[in-house]
Amino acid sequence: MDEPIRAKRGAPRKDAVGARERILATASELFYREGVRAIGVDTVVARSGVSKTTLYRLFESKDELIAAFAAEQDQLFWAWWDRVEVQHADDPRAMLDALLTGIAKRIGHPAYRGCPFLNLMTEFPDPRHPGRTIACDNKVELERRLAVLLGKIGAHDANAVASQLALIINGAYVVGALAGSVGLREHLTAAAAKLLA
């Protein structure tokens, strides 16, 4: 766990690409739905239809598979954010509203089981764990991007407001997992409006 994860050398075999995608898709679904610690490698192998040898050829350890899951979740989140940014490139307030609306919509989805990054940080308290590192980096990047956006909107102290808004968003992720998303969009947008007032 102390060693950084290194990329494999050389091009993957043709069948390895399909196997890697199946393993990662299966692990991602199970890790998110059931929790990372609750799912063993044997379950991922059985559900993905690959051999344990193949899994360990593609992912040297469960920690490497967890890191791949975290990295994929991170990439998907920022790809979504970037799409919203492109749609509202000329209107930062509309972009903030669209982001908060999208977050509320995610929380309201029937399959929602909490923020995958907060879940990883809860399951892996060791700051050196590769999954936790990616999760923490996601939250740091969230604040950074919010500060840039809030600066465009004209917030007085964009960094401080971004920290406060990130706190509210992360709280919404937790509360949404407990109580659902009824009224969540309105609460998020109202909280953001008060911070910007």
PDB file of C-alpha atoms in Angstrom:
ATOM      1  CA  MET A   1       0.000   0.000   0.000  1.00  0.00           C
ATOM      2  CA  ASP A   2       2.941   2.370   0.602  1.00  0.00           C
ATOM      3  CA  GLU A   3       4.201   1.936  -2.970  1.00  0.00           C
ATOM      4  CA  PRO A   4       2.597   4.168  -5.623  1.00  0.00           C
ATOM      5  CA  ILE A   5       0.581   2.370  -8.259  1.00  0.00           C
ATOM      6  CA  ARG A   6       2.499   2.090 -11.503  1.00  0.00           C
ATOM      7  CA  ALA A   7       1.072   1.626 -14.967  1.00  0.00           C
ATOM      8  CA  LYS A   8       1.707  -1.683 -16.677  1.00  0.00           C
ATOM      9  CA  ARG A   9       4.408  -1.640 -19.340  1.00  0.00           C
ATOM     10  CA  GLY A  10       3.711  -2.551 -22.934  1.00  0.00           C
ATOM     11  CA  ALA A  11       0.488  -2.730 -24.880  1.00  0.00           C
ATOM     12  CA  PRO A  12      -2.264  -4.888 -23.406  1.00  0.00           C
ATOM     13  CA  ARG A  13      -3.310  -8.051 -25.205  1.00  0.00           C
ATOM     14  CA  LYS A  14      -6.518  -7.741 -27.251  1.00  0.00           C
ATOM     15  CA  ASP A  15      -8.513  -9.923 -24.866  1.00  0.00           C
ATOM     16  CA  ALA A  16      -7.096  -8.054 -21.890  1.00  0.00           C
ATOM     17  CA  VAL A  17      -8.881  -4.839 -22.873  1.00  0.00           C
ATOM     18  CA  GLY A  18     -12.282  -6.545 -22.809  1.00  0.00           C
ATOM     19  CA  ALA A  19     -11.465  -8.395 -19.607  1.00  0.00           C
ATOM     20  CA  ARG A  20     -10.218  -5.216 -17.933  1.00  0.00           C
ATOM     21  CA  GLU A  21     -13.411  -3.380 -18.881  1.00  0.00           C
ATOM     22  CA  ARG A  22     -15.575  -6.241 -17.569  1.00  0.00           C
ATOM     23  CA  ILE A  23     -13.653  -6.457 -14.316  1.00  0.00           C
ATOM     24  CA  LEU A  24     -13.745  -2.715 -13.749  1.00  0.00           C
ATOM     25  CA  ALA A  25     -17.442  -2.418 -14.661  1.00  0.00           C
ATOM     26  CA  THR A  26     -18.312  -5.285 -12.316  1.00  0.00           C
ATOM     27  CA  ALA A  27     -16.125  -3.995  -9.498  1.00  0.00           C
ATOM     28  CA  SER A  28     -17.479  -0.463  -9.908  1.00  0.00           C
ATOM     29  CA  GLU A  29     -21.081  -1.607  -9.680  1.00  0.00           C
ATOM     30  CA  LEU A  30     -20.440  -3.850  -6.674  1.00  0.00           C
ATOM     31  CA  PHE A  31     -18.096  -1.467  -4.837  1.00  0.00           C
ATOM     32  CA  TYR A  32     -20.578   1.375  -5.154  1.00  0.00           C
ATOM     33  CA  ARG A  33     -23.685  -0.635  -4.309  1.00  0.00           C
ATOM     34  CA  GLU A  34     -22.285  -2.833  -1.508  1.00  0.00           C
ATOM     35  CA  GLY A  35     -19.174  -1.027  -0.299  1.00  0.00           C
ATOM     36  CA  VAL A  36     -15.571  -1.730  -1.220  1.00  0.00           C
ATOM     37  CA  ARG A  37     -14.651  -3.714   1.885  1.00  0.00           C
ATOM     38  CA  ALA A  38     -17.768  -5.888   1.556  1.00  0.00           C
ATOM     39  CA  ILE A  39     -16.757  -7.125  -1.914  1.00  0.00           C
ATOM     40  CA  GLY A  40     -13.886  -9.544  -2.267  1.00  0.00           C
ATOM     41  CA  VAL A  41     -11.872 -10.319  -5.356  1.00  0.00           C
ATOM     42  CA  ASP A  42     -13.588 -13.722  -5.631  1.00  0.00           C
ATOM     43  CA  THR A  43     -16.979 -12.003  -6.004  1.00  0.00           C
ATOM     44  CA  VAL A  44     -15.622  -9.691  -8.719  1.00  0.00           C
ATOM     45  CA  VAL A  45     -14.128 -12.696 -10.535  1.00  0.00           C
ATOM     46  CA  ALA A  46     -17.360 -14.696 -10.336  1.00  0.00           C
ATOM     47  CA  ARG A  47     -19.576 -11.812 -11.488  1.00  0.00           C
ATOM     48  CA  SER A  48     -17.275 -10.582 -14.274  1.00  0.00           C
ATOM     49  CA  GLY A  49     -16.704 -14.050 -15.763  1.00  0.00           C
ATOM     50  CA  VAL A  50     -12.914 -13.783 -15.812  1.00  0.00           C
ATOM     51  CA  SER A  51     -10.391 -15.926 -14.033  1.00  0.00           C
ATOM     52  CA  LYS A  52      -8.600 -14.818 -10.899  1.00  0.00           C
ATOM     53  CA  THR A  53      -5.342 -15.118 -12.832  1.00  0.00           C
ATOM     54  CA  THR A  54      -6.633 -12.637 -15.409  1.00  0.00           C
ATOM     55  CA  LEU A  55      -7.768 -10.224 -12.723  1.00  0.00           C
ATOM     56  CA  TYR A  56      -4.353 -10.295 -11.030  1.00  0.00           C
ATOM     57  CA  ARG A  57      -2.584  -9.946 -14.373  1.00  0.00           C
ATOM     58  CA  LEU A  58      -4.543  -6.739 -15.011  1.00  0.00           C
ATOM     59  CA  PHE A  59      -4.730  -5.458 -11.421  1.00  0.00           C
ATOM     60  CA  GLU A  60      -1.851  -6.519  -9.205  1.00  0.00           C
ATOM     61  CA  SER A  61      -3.910  -6.169  -6.033  1.00  0.00           C
ATOM     62  CA  LYS A  62      -7.364  -5.288  -4.778  1.00  0.00           C
ATOM     63  CA  ASP A  63      -5.971  -1.869  -3.882  1.00  0.00           C
ATOM     64  CA  GLU A  64      -5.031  -1.335  -7.528  1.00  0.00           C
ATOM     65  CA  LEU A  65      -8.570  -2.304  -8.554  1.00  0.00           C
ATOM     66  CA  ILE A  66      -9.962   0.130  -5.972  1.00  0.00           C
ATOM     67  CA  ALA A  67      -7.729   2.877  -7.360  1.00  0.00           C
ATOM     68  CA  ALA A  68      -8.976   2.124 -10.883  1.00  0.00           C
ATOM     69  CA  PHE A  69     -12.576   2.344  -9.627  1.00  0.00           C
ATOM     70  CA  ALA A  70     -11.844   5.682  -7.917  1.00  0.00           C
ATOM     71  CA  ALA A  71     -10.053   7.040 -10.990  1.00  0.00           C
ATOM     72  CA  GLU A  72     -12.962   6.050 -13.230  1.00  0.00           C
ATOM     73  CA  GLN A  73     -15.484   7.727 -10.896  1.00  0.00           C
ATOM     74  CA  ASP A  74     -13.299  10.841 -10.837  1.00  0.00           C
ATOM     75  CA  GLN A  75     -13.052  10.924 -14.635  1.00  0.00           C
ATOM     76  CA  LEU A  76     -16.812  10.473 -15.036  1.00  0.00           C
ATOM     77  CA  PHE A  77     -17.567  13.258 -12.565  1.00  0.00           C
ATOM     78  CA  TRP A  78     -15.259  15.762 -14.258  1.00  0.00           C
ATOM     79  CA  ALA A  79     -16.492  14.786 -17.724  1.00  0.00           C
ATOM     80  CA  TRP A  80     -20.029  15.610 -16.535  1.00  0.00           C
ATOM     81  CA  TRP A  81     -18.827  18.903 -15.006  1.00  0.00           C
ATOM     82  CA  ASP A  82     -17.029  19.830 -18.254  1.00  0.00           C
ATOM     83  CA  ARG A  83     -20.209  19.180 -20.287  1.00  0.00           C
ATOM     84  CA  VAL A  84     -22.179  21.480 -17.987  1.00  0.00           C
ATOM     85  CA  GLU A  85     -19.450  24.104 -18.275  1.00  0.00           C
ATOM     86  CA  VAL A  86     -19.549  23.999 -22.083  1.00  0.00           C
ATOM     87  CA  GLN A  87     -23.351  24.333 -22.082  1.00  0.00           C
ATOM     88  CA  HIS A  88     -23.177  27.446 -19.874  1.00  0.00           C
ATOM     89  CA  ALA A  89     -19.856  28.933 -20.963  1.00  0.00           C
ATOM     90  CA  ASP A  90     -21.288  32.464 -21.186  1.00  0.00           C
ATOM     91  CA  ASP A  91     -23.363  32.399 -17.998  1.00  0.00           C
ATOM     92  CA  PRO A  92     -21.532  31.348 -14.792  1.00  0.00           C
ATOM     93  CA  ARG A  93     -24.646  31.747 -12.617  1.00  0.00           C
ATOM     94  CA  ALA A  94     -26.586  29.402 -14.914  1.00  0.00           C
ATOM     95  CA  MET A  95     -23.651  26.995 -14.759  1.00  0.00           C
ATOM     96  CA  LEU A  96     -23.704  26.998 -10.949  1.00  0.00           C
ATOM     97  CA  ASP A  97     -27.456  26.397 -10.972  1.00  0.00           C
ATOM     98  CA  ALA A  98     -27.045  23.549 -13.498  1.00  0.00           C
ATOM     99  CA  LEU A  99     -24.291  21.955 -11.403  1.00  0.00           C
ATOM    100  CA  LEU A 100     -26.357  22.113  -8.218  1.00  0.00           C
ATOM    101  CA  THR A 101     -29.415  20.817 -10.061  1.00  0.00           C
ATOM    102  CA  GLY A 102     -27.343  17.947 -11.479  1.00  0.00           C
ATOM    103  CA  ILE A 103     -25.965  17.071  -8.049  1.00  0.00           C
ATOM    104  CA  ALA A 104     -29.485  17.037  -6.585  1.00  0.00           C
ATOM    105  CA  LYS A 105     -30.635  14.850  -9.480  1.00  0.00           C
ATOM    106  CA  ARG A 106     -27.804  12.365  -8.840  1.00  0.00           C
ATOM    107  CA  ILE A 107     -28.684  12.228  -5.155  1.00  0.00           C
ATOM    108  CA  GLY A 108     -32.334  11.610  -6.046  1.00  0.00           C
ATOM    109  CA  HIS A 109     -31.549   8.653  -8.322  1.00  0.00           C
ATOM    110  CA  PRO A 110     -32.961   5.364  -6.943  1.00  0.00           C
ATOM    111  CA  ALA A 111     -29.526   3.697  -7.145  1.00  0.00           C
ATOM    112  CA  TYR A 112     -27.828   6.488  -5.142  1.00  0.00           C
ATOM    113  CA  ARG A 113     -25.682   5.064  -2.340  1.00  0.00           C
ATOM    114  CA  GLY A 114     -23.767   8.170  -1.353  1.00  0.00           C
ATOM    115  CA  CYS A 115     -20.897  10.063  -2.884  1.00  0.00           C
ATOM    116  CA  PRO A 116     -18.346   7.474  -4.057  1.00  0.00           C
ATOM    117  CA  PHE A 117     -15.472   9.716  -2.919  1.00  0.00           C
ATOM    118  CA  LEU A 118     -16.862  10.290   0.570  1.00  0.00           C
ATOM    119  CA  ASN A 119     -17.604   6.560   0.772  1.00  0.00           C
ATOM    120  CA  LEU A 120     -13.976   5.744  -0.085  1.00  0.00           C
ATOM    121  CA  MET A 121     -12.659   8.195   2.497  1.00  0.00           C
ATOM    122  CA  THR A 122     -14.909   6.613   5.108  1.00  0.00           C
ATOM    123  CA  GLU A 123     -13.886   3.053   4.244  1.00  0.00           C
ATOM    124  CA  PHE A 124     -10.163   3.794   4.009  1.00  0.00           C
ATOM    125  CA  PRO A 125      -8.910   6.111   6.754  1.00  0.00           C
ATOM    126  CA  ASP A 126      -5.244   5.606   5.793  1.00  0.00           C
ATOM    127  CA  PRO A 127      -4.282   8.772   3.861  1.00  0.00           C
ATOM    128  CA  ARG A 128      -1.838   6.711   1.767  1.00  0.00           C
ATOM    129  CA  HIS A 129      -4.479   4.327   0.436  1.00  0.00           C
ATOM    130  CA  PRO A 130      -4.642   4.873  -3.352  1.00  0.00           C
ATOM    131  CA  GLY A 131      -8.446   5.005  -3.455  1.00  0.00           C
ATOM    132  CA  ARG A 132      -8.569   7.554  -0.648  1.00  0.00           C
ATOM    133  CA  THR A 133      -5.888   9.657  -2.336  1.00  0.00           C
ATOM    134  CA  ILE A 134      -7.946   9.909  -5.528  1.00  0.00           C
ATOM    135  CA  ALA A 135     -11.091  10.651  -3.499  1.00  0.00           C
ATOM    136  CA  CYS A 136      -9.347  13.445  -1.571  1.00  0.00           C
ATOM    137  CA  ASP A 137      -7.935  14.882  -4.792  1.00  0.00           C
ATOM    138  CA  ASN A 138     -11.476  14.972  -6.208  1.00  0.00           C
ATOM    139  CA  LYS A 139     -12.687  17.051  -3.257  1.00  0.00           C
ATOM    140  CA  VAL A 140      -9.723  19.444  -3.526  1.00  0.00           C
ATOM    141  CA  GLU A 141     -10.429  19.862  -7.249  1.00  0.00           C
ATOM    142  CA  LEU A 142     -14.114  20.479  -6.473  1.00  0.00           C
ATOM    143  CA  GLU A 143     -13.182  23.439  -4.268  1.00  0.00           C
ATOM    144  CA  ARG A 144     -10.686  24.732  -6.823  1.00  0.00           C
ATOM    145  CA  ARG A 145     -13.219  24.612  -9.661  1.00  0.00           C
ATOM    146  CA  LEU A 146     -15.919  26.175  -7.504  1.00  0.00           C
ATOM    147  CA  ALA A 147     -13.538  29.028  -6.627  1.00  0.00           C
ATOM    148  CA  VAL A 148     -12.889  29.687 -10.323  1.00  0.00           C
ATOM    149  CA  LEU A 149     -16.624  29.629 -11.083  1.00  0.00           C
ATOM    150  CA  LEU A 150     -17.501  31.845  -8.115  1.00  0.00           C
ATOM    151  CA  GLY A 151     -14.789  34.278  -9.155  1.00  0.00           C
ATOM    152  CA  LYS A 152     -16.476  34.579 -12.554  1.00  0.00           C
ATOM    153  CA  ILE A 153     -19.781  35.230 -10.797  1.00  0.00           C
ATOM    154  CA  GLY A 154     -18.104  37.968  -8.768  1.00  0.00           C
ATOM    155  CA  ALA A 155     -17.985  36.476  -5.267  1.00  0.00           C
ATOM    156  CA  HIS A 156     -16.105  38.750  -2.851  1.00  0.00           C
ATOM    157  CA  ASP A 157     -13.800  36.019  -1.501  1.00  0.00           C
ATOM    158  CA  ALA A 158     -14.194  33.211  -4.051  1.00  0.00           C
ATOM    159  CA  ASN A 159     -11.915  30.774  -2.181  1.00  0.00           C
ATOM    160  CA  ALA A 160     -13.789  31.137   1.121  1.00  0.00           C
ATOM    161  CA  VAL A 161     -17.195  30.915  -0.569  1.00  0.00           C
ATOM    162  CA  ALA A 162     -16.008  27.863  -2.539  1.00  0.00           C
ATOM    163  CA  SER A 163     -14.985  26.127   0.711  1.00  0.00           C
ATOM    164  CA  GLN A 164     -18.386  26.900   2.216  1.00  0.00           C
ATOM    165  CA  LEU A 165     -20.272  25.749  -0.877  1.00  0.00           C
ATOM    166  CA  ALA A 166     -18.207  22.537  -1.060  1.00  0.00           C
ATOM    167  CA  LEU A 167     -19.136  21.899   2.571  1.00  0.00           C
ATOM    168  CA  ILE A 168     -22.819  22.327   1.693  1.00  0.00           C
ATOM    169  CA  ILE A 169     -22.527  20.064  -1.369  1.00  0.00           C
ATOM    170  CA  ASN A 170     -20.748  17.341   0.606  1.00  0.00           C
ATOM    171  CA  GLY A 171     -23.378  17.671   3.335  1.00  0.00           C
ATOM    172  CA  ALA A 172     -26.079  17.251   0.692  1.00  0.00           C
ATOM    173  CA  TYR A 173     -24.410  14.035  -0.470  1.00  0.00           C
ATOM    174  CA  VAL A 174     -24.603  12.652   3.057  1.00  0.00           C
ATOM    175  CA  VAL A 175     -28.091  13.935   3.926  1.00  0.00           C
ATOM    176  CA  GLY A 176     -29.403  12.759   0.557  1.00  0.00           C
ATOM    177  CA  ALA A 177     -28.250   9.227   1.327  1.00  0.00           C
ATOM    178  CA  LEU A 178     -30.125   9.348   4.626  1.00  0.00           C
ATOM    179  CA  ALA A 179     -33.245  11.340   3.875  1.00  0.00           C
ATOM    180  CA  GLY A 180     -33.652  11.396   0.107  1.00  0.00           C
ATOM    181  CA  SER A 181     -33.674  14.373  -2.205  1.00  0.00           C
ATOM    182  CA  VAL A 182     -37.072  16.012  -1.668  1.00  0.00           C
ATOM    183  CA  GLY A 183     -36.477  19.758  -1.840  1.00  0.00           C
ATOM    184  CA  LEU A 184     -32.729  19.254  -2.126  1.00  0.00           C
ATOM    185  CA  ARG A 185     -32.293  21.256  -5.324  1.00  0.00           C
ATOM    186  CA  GLU A 186     -34.125  24.223  -3.829  1.00  0.00           C
ATOM    187  CA  HIS A 187     -32.066  24.028  -0.622  1.00  0.00           C
ATOM    188  CA  LEU A 188     -28.790  23.827  -2.556  1.00  0.00           C
ATOM    189  CA  THR A 189     -29.594  26.756  -4.820  1.00  0.00           C
ATOM    190  CA  ALA A 190     -30.930  28.825  -1.897  1.00  0.00           C
ATOM    191  CA  ALA A 191     -27.774  28.139   0.122  1.00  0.00           C
ATOM    192  CA  ALA A 192     -25.593  29.145  -2.822  1.00  0.00           C
ATOM    193  CA  ALA A 193     -27.623  32.341  -3.306  1.00  0.00           C
ATOM    194  CA  LYS A 194     -27.148  33.263   0.376  1.00  0.00           C
ATOM    195  CA  LEU A 195     -23.408  32.673   0.144  1.00  0.00           C
ATOM    196  CA  LEU A 196     -23.235  34.930  -2.900  1.00  0.00           C
ATOM    197  CA  ALA A 197     -25.474  37.665  -1.444  1.00  0.00           C
TER     198      ALA A 197
END
